[in-house]
PDB file of C-alpha atoms in Angstrom:
ATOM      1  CA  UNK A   1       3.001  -3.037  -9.236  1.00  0.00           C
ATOM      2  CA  UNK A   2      -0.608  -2.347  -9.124  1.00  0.00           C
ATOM      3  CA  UNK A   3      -1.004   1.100 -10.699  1.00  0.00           C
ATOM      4  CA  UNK A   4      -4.485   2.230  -9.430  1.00  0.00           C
ATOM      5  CA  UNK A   5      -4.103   0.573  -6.271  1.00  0.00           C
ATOM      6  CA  UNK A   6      -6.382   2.613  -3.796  1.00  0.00           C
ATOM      7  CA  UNK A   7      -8.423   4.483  -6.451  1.00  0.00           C
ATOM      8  CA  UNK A   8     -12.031   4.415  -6.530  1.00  0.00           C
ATOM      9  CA  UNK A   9     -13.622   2.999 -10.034  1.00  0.00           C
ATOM     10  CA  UNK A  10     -17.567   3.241 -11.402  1.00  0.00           C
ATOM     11  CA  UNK A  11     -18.598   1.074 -13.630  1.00  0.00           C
ATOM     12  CA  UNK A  12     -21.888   1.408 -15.260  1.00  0.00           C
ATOM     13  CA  UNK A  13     -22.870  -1.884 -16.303  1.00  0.00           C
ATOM     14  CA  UNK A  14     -20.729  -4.144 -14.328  1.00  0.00           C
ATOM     15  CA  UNK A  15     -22.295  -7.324 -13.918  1.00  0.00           C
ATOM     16  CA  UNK A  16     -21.771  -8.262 -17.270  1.00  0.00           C
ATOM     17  CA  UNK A  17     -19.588  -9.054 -20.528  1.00  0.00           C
ATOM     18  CA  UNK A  18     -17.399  -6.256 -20.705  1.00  0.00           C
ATOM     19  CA  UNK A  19     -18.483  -4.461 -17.716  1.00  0.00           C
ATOM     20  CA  UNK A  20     -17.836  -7.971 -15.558  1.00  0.00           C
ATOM     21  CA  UNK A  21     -14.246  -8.118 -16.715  1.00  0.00           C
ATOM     22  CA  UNK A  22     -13.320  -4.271 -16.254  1.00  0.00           C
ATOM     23  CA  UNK A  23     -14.549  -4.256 -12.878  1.00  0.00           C
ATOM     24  CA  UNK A  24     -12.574  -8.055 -12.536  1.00  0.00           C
ATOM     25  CA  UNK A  25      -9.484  -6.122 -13.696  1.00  0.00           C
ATOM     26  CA  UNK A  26      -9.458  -2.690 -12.163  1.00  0.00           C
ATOM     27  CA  UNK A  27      -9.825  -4.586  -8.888  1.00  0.00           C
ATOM     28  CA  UNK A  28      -6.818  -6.729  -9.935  1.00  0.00           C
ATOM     29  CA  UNK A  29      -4.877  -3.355 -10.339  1.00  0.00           C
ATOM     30  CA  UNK A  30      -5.664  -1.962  -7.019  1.00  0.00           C
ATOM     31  CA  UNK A  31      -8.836  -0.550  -7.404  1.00  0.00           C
ATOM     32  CA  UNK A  32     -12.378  -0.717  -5.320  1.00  0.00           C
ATOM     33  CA  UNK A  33     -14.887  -0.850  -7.575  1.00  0.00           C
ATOM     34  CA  UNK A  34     -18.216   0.297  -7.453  1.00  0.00           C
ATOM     35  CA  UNK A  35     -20.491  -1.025 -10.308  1.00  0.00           C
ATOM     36  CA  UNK A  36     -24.449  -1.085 -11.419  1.00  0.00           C
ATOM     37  CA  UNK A  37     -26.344  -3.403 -13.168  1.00  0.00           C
ATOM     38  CA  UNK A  38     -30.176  -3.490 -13.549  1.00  0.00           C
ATOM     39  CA  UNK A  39     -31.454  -6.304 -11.235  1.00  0.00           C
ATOM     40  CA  UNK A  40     -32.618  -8.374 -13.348  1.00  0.00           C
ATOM     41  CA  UNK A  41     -29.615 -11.211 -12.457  1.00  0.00           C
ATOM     42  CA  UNK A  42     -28.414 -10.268  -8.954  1.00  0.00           C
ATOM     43  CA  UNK A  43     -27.102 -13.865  -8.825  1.00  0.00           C
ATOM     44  CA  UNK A  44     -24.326 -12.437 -12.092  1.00  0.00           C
ATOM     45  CA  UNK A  45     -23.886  -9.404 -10.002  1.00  0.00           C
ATOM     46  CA  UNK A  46     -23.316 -11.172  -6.893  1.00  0.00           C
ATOM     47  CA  UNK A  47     -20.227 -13.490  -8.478  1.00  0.00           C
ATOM     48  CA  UNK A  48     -18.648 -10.363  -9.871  1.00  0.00           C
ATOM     49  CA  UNK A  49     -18.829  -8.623  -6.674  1.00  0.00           C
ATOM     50  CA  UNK A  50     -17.301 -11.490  -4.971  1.00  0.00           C
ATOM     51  CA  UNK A  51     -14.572 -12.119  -7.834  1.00  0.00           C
ATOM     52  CA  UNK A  52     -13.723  -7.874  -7.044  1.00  0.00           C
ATOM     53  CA  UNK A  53     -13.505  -8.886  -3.179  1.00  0.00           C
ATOM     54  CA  UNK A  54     -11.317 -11.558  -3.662  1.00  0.00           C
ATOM     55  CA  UNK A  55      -8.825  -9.503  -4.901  1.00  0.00           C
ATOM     56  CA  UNK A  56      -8.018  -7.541  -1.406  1.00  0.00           C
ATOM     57  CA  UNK A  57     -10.456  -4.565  -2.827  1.00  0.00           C
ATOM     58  CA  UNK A  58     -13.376  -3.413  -1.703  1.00  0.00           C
ATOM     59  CA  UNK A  59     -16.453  -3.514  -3.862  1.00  0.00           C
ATOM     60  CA  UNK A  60     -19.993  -2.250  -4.380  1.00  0.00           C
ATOM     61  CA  UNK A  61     -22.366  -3.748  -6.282  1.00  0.00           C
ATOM     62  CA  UNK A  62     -25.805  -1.383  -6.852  1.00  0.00           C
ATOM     63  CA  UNK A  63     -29.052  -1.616  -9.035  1.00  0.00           C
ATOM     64  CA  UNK A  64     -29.367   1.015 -11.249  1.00  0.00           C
ATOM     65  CA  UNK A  65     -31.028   0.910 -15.022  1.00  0.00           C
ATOM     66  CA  UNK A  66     -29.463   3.199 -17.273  1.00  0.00           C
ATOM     67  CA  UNK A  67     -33.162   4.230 -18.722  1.00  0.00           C
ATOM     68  CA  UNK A  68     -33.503   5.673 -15.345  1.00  0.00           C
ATOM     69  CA  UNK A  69     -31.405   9.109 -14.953  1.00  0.00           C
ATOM     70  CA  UNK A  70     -32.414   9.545 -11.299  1.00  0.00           C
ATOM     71  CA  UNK A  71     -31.619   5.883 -10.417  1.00  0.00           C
ATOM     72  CA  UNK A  72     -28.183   6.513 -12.241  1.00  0.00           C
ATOM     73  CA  UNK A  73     -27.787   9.901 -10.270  1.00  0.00           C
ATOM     74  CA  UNK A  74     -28.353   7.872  -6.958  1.00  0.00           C
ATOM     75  CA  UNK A  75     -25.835   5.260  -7.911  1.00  0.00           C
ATOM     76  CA  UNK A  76     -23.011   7.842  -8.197  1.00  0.00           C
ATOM     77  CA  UNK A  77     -24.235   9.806  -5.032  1.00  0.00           C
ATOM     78  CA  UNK A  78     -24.187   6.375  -3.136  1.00  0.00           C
ATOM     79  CA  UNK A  79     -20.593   5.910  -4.339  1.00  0.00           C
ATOM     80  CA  UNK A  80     -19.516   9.192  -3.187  1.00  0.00           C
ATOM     81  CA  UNK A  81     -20.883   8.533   0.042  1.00  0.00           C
ATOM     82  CA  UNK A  82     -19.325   5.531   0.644  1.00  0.00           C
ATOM     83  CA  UNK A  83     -15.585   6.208  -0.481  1.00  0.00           C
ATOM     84  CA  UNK A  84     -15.565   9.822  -0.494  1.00  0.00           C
ATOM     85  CA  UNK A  85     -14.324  10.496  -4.100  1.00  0.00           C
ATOM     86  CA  UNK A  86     -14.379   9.136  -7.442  1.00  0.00           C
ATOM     87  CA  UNK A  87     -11.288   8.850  -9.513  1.00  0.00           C
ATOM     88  CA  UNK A  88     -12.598   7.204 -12.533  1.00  0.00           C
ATOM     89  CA  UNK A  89     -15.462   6.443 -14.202  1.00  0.00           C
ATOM     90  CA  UNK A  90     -15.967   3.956 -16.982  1.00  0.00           C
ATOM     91  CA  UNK A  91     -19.564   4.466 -18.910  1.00  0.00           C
ATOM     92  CA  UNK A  92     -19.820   0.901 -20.062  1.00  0.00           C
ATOM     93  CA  UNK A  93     -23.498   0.051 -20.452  1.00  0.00           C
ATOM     94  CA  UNK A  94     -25.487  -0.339 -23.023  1.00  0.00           C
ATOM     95  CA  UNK A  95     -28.371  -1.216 -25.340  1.00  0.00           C
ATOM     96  CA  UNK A  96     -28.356  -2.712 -28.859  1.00  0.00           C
ATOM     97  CA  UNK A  97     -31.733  -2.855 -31.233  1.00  0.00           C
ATOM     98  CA  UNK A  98     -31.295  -4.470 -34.689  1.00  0.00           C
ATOM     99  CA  UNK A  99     -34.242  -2.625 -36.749  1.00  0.00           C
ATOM    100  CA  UNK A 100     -34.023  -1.358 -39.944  1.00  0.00           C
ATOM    101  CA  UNK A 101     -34.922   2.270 -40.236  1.00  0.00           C
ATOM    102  CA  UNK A 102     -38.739   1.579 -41.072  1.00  0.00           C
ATOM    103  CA  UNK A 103     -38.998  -0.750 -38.712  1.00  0.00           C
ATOM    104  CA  UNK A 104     -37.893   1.708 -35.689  1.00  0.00           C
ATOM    105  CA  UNK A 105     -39.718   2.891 -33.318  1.00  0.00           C
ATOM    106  CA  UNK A 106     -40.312   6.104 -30.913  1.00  0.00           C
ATOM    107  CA  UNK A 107     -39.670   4.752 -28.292  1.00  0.00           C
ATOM    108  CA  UNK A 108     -36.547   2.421 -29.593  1.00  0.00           C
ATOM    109  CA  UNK A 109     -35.100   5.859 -30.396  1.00  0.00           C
ATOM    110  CA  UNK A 110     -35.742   7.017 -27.012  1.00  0.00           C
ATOM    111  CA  UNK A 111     -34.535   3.561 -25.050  1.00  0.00           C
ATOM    112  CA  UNK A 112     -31.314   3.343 -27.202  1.00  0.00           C
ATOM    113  CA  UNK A 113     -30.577   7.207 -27.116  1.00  0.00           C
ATOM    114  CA  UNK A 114     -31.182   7.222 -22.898  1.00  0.00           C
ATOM    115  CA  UNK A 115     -29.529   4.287 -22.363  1.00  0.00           C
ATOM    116  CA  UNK A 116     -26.428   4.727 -24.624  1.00  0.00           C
ATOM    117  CA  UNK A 117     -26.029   8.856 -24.900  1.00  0.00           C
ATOM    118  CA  UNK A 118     -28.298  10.491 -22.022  1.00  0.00           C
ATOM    119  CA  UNK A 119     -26.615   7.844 -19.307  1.00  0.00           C
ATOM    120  CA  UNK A 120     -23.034   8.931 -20.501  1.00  0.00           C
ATOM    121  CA  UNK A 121     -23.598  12.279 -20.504  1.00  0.00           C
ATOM    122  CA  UNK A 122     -25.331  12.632 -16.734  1.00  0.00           C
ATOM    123  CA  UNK A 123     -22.496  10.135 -15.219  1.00  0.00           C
ATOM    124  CA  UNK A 124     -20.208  11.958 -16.802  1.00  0.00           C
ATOM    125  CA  UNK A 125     -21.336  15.473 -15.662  1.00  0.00           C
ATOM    126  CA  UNK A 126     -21.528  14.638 -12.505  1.00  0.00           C
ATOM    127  CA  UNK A 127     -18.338  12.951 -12.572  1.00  0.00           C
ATOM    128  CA  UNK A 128     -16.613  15.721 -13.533  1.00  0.00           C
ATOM    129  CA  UNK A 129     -17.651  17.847 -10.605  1.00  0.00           C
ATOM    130  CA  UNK A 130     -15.861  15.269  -8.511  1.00  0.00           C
ATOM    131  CA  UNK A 131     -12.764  14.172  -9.988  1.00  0.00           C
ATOM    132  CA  UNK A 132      -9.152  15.498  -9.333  1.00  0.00           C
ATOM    133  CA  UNK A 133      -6.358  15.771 -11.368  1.00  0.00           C
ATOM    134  CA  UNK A 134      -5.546  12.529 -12.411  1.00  0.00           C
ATOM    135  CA  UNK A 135      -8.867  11.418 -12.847  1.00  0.00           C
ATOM    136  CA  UNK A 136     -10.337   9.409 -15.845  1.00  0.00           C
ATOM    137  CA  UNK A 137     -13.764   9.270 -17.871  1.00  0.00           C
ATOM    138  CA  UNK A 138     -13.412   6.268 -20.216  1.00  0.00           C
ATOM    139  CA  UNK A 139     -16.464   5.329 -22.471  1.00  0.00           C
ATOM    140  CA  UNK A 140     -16.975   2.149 -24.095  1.00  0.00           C
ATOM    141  CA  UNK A 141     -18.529   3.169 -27.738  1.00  0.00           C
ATOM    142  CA  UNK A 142     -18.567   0.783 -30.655  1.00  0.00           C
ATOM    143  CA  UNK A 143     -16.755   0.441 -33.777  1.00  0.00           C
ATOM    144  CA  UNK A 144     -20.007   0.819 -35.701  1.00  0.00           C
ATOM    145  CA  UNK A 145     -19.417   4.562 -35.399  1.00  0.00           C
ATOM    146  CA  UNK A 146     -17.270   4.026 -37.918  1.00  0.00           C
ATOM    147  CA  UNK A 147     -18.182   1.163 -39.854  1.00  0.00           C
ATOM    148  CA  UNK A 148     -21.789  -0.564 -40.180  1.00  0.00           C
ATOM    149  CA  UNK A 149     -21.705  -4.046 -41.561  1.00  0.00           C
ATOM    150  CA  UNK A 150     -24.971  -4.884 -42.219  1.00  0.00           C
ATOM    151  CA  UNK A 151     -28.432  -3.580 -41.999  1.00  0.00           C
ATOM    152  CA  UNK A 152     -30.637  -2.596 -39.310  1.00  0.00           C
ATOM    153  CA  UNK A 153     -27.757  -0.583 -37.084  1.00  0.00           C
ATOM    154  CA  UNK A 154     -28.319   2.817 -38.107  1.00  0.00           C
ATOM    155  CA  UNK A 155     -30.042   3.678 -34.654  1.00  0.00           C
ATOM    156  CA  UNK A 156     -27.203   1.836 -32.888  1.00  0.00           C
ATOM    157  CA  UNK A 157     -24.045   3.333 -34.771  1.00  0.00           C
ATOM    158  CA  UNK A 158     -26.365   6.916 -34.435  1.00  0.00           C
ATOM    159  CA  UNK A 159     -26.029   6.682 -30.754  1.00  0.00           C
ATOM    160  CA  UNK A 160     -22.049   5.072 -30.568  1.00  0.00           C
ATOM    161  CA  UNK A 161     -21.119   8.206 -32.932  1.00  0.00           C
ATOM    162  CA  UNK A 162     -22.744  10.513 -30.487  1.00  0.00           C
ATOM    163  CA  UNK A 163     -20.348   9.544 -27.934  1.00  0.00           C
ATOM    164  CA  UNK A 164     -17.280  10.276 -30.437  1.00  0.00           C
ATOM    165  CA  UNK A 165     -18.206  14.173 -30.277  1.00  0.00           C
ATOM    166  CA  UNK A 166     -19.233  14.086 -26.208  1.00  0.00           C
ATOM    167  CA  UNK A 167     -15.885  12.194 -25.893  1.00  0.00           C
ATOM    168  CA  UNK A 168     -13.375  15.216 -27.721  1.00  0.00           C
ATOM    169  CA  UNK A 169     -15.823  18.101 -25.750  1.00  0.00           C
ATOM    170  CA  UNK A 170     -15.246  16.789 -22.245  1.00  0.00           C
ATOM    171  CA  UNK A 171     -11.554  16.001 -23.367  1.00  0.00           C
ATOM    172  CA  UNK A 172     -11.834  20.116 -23.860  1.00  0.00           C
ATOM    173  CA  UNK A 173     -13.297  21.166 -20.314  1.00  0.00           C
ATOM    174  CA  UNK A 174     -11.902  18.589 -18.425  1.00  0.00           C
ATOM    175  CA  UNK A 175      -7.953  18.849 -19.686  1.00  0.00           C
ATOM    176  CA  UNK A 176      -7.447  22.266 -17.766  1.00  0.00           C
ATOM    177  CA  UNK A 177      -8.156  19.985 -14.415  1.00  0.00           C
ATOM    178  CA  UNK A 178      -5.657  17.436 -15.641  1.00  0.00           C
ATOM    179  CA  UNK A 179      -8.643  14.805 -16.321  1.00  0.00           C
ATOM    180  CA  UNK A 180      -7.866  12.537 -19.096  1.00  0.00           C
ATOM    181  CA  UNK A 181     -11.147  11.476 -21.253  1.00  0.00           C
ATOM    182  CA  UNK A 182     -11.208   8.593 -23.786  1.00  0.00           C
ATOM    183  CA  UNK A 183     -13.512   6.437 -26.011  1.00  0.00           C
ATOM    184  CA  UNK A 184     -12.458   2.714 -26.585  1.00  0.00           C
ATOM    185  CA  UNK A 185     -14.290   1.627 -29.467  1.00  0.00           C
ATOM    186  CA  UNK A 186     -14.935  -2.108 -29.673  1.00  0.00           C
ATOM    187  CA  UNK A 187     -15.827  -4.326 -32.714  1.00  0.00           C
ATOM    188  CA  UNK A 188     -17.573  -7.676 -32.024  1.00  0.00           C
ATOM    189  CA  UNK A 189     -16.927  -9.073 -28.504  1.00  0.00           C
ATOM    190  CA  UNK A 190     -17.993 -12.748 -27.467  1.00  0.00           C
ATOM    191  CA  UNK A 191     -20.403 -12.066 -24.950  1.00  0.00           C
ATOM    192  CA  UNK A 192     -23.875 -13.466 -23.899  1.00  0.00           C
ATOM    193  CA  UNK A 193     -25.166 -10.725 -25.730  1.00  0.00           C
ATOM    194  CA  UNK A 194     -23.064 -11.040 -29.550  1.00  0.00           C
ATOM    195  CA  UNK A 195     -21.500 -14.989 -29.037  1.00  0.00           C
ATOM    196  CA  UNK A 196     -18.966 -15.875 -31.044  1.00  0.00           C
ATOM    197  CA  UNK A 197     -20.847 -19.352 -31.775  1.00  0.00           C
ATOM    198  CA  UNK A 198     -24.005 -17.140 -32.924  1.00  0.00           C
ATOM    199  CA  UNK A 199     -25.551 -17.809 -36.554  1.00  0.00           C
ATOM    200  CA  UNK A 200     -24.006 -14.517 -37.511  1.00  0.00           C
ATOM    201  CA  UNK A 201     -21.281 -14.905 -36.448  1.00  0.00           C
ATOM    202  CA  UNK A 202     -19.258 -15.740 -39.185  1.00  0.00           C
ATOM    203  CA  UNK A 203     -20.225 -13.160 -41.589  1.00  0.00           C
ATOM    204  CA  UNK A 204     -18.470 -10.439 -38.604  1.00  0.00           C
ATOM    205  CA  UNK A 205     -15.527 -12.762 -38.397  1.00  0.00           C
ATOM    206  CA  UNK A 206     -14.704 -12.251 -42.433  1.00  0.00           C
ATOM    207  CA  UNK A 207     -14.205  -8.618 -41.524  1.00  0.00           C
ATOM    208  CA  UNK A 208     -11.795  -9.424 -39.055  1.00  0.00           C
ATOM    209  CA  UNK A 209      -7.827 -10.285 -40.028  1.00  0.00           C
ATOM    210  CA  UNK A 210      -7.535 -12.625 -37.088  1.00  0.00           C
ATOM    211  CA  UNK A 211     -10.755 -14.186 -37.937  1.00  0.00           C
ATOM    212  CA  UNK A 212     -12.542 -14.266 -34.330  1.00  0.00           C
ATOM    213  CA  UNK A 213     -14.401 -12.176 -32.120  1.00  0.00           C
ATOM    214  CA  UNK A 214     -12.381 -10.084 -29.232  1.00  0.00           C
ATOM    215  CA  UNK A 215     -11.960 -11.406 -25.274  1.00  0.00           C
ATOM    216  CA  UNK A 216     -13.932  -9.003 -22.621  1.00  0.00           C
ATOM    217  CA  UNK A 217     -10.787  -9.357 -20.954  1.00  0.00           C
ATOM    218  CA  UNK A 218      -8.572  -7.403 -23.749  1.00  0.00           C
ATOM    219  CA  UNK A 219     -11.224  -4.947 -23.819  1.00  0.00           C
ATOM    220  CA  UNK A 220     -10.712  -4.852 -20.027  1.00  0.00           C
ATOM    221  CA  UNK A 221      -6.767  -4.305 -20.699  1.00  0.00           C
ATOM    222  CA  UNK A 222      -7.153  -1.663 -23.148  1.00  0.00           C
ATOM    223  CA  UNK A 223      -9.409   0.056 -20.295  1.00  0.00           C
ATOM    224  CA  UNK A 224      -6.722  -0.649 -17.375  1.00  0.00           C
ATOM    225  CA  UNK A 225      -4.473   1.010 -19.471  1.00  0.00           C
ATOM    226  CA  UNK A 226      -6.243   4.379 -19.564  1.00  0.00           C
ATOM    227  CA  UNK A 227      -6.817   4.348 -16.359  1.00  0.00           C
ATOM    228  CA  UNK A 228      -3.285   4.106 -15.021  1.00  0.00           C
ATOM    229  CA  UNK A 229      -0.725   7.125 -14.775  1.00  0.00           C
ATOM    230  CA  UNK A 230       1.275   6.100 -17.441  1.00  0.00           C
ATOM    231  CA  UNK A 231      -1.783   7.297 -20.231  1.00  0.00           C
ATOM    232  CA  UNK A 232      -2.509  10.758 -18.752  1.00  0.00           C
ATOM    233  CA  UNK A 233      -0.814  12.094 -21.666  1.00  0.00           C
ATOM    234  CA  UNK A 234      -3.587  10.450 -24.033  1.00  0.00           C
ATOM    235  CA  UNK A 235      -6.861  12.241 -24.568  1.00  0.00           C
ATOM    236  CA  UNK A 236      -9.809  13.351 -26.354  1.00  0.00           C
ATOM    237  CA  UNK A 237      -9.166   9.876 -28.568  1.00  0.00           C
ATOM    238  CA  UNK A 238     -11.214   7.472 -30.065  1.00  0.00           C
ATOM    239  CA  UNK A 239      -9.567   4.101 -29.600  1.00  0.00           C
ATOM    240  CA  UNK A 240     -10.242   1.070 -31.877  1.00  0.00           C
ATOM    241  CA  UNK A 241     -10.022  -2.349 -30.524  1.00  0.00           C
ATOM    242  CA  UNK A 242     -11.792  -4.717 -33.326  1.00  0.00           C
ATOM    243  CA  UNK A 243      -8.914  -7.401 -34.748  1.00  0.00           C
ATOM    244  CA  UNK A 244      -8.792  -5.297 -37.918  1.00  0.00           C
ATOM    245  CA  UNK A 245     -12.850  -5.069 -38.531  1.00  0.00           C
ATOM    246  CA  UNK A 246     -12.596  -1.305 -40.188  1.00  0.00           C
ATOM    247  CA  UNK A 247      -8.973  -1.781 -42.480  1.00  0.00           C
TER     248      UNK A 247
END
């Protein structure tokens, strides 16, 4: 049975990695999907959107950085406008820089920090004036909140450990509406961004017990999961999904 069938997802992020296959798997739940990405591949964008439509859903597909708040604002407004509600929202993109601290720069700090904290916090504000009981915020963070394996993350893992504390607030205000609000916390994911063939590849893998680098698609199940009735009861949580990186 498809357990979010007629529900209306946003997906920042969507055209993508793990963005791509949440908005692929919501849509194979039951869900239209309405995702961003920044324009700079509307050919990716365009397969995803079709790969949502195939699945009997409707879909929307709209350019919107995540450096830009007001771009981000008109996403969400656009979505409203089209379906009339929201009933979750999954704050997916994101920005990595691999600097060491005296390396950083200003305005890294202030990409990484809009991109990665700011974005979440506006979507999900506005979100949250929006959705009913029922309703879901789920925010892919990182596992580098937790653990940093190397060096040159400390701006990264800054930002991903931000998102723990946003994550258990809005799990505060939002419970009393019966909105559920949860973190999934990847560790390395093959991607075009972090490949699992990459020249560091192997040095990640060692900290993993099944020795490889996660599927966007069990990221995507892990995020399904929230979003259907069945995890209402599960909130304010940080959820690992990294094939053992942080034992």
């Amino acid at each position: 049975m498809k357990q979010v069938q007629g529900k209306v997802a946003f997906i920042t992020g969507g055209s993508r990695g793990m963005g791509a296959a949440i908005a692929k798997r919501l849509s194979q739940e039951g869900a239209n999907i309405v995702f961003t990405h920044s324009g700079k591949n509307p050919e990716k964008a365009n397969e995803v959107l079709e790969a949502v439509k195939a699945n009997k859903v409707k879909g929307l597909a709209l350019e919107a950085d995540n450096e830009d708040p007001n771009a981000l604002q008109r996403a969400l407004e656009t979505a409203l406008q089209e379906f009339g509600r929201l009933d979750i929202l999954v704050n997916n993109a994101g920005v990595y820089i691999q600097k060491t601290i005296e390396e950083l720069s200003l305005s890294d700090y202030d990409q990484v920090m809009d991109v990665n904290v700011k974005a979440v916090f506006i979507a999900s504000q506005i979100a949250a004036r929006h959705l009913k009981s029922g309703g879901r915020i789920i925010t892919i963070g990182s596992n580098m909140a937790d653990r940093v394996p190397g060096a040159g993350g400390s701006l990264y893992a800054m930002s991903k450990s931000a998102l723990i504390g946003l994550n258990k607030g809005l799990a505060r205000d939002l419970g009393p509406k019966g909105i559920s609000v949860n973190l999934v916390q990847p560790g390395p994911v093959d991607t075009d961004m972090n490949p699992e063939k990459s020249d560091h590849a192997p040095f990640l893998k060692d900290f993993m017990t099944f020795n490889r680098y996660g599927k966007t698609e069990e990221i995507a199940g892990l995020v399904a999961y929230l979003a259907r009735e069945e995890s209402q009861f599960i909130t304010g949580t940080s959820l690992t999904i990294d094939g053992g990186f942080n034992i």
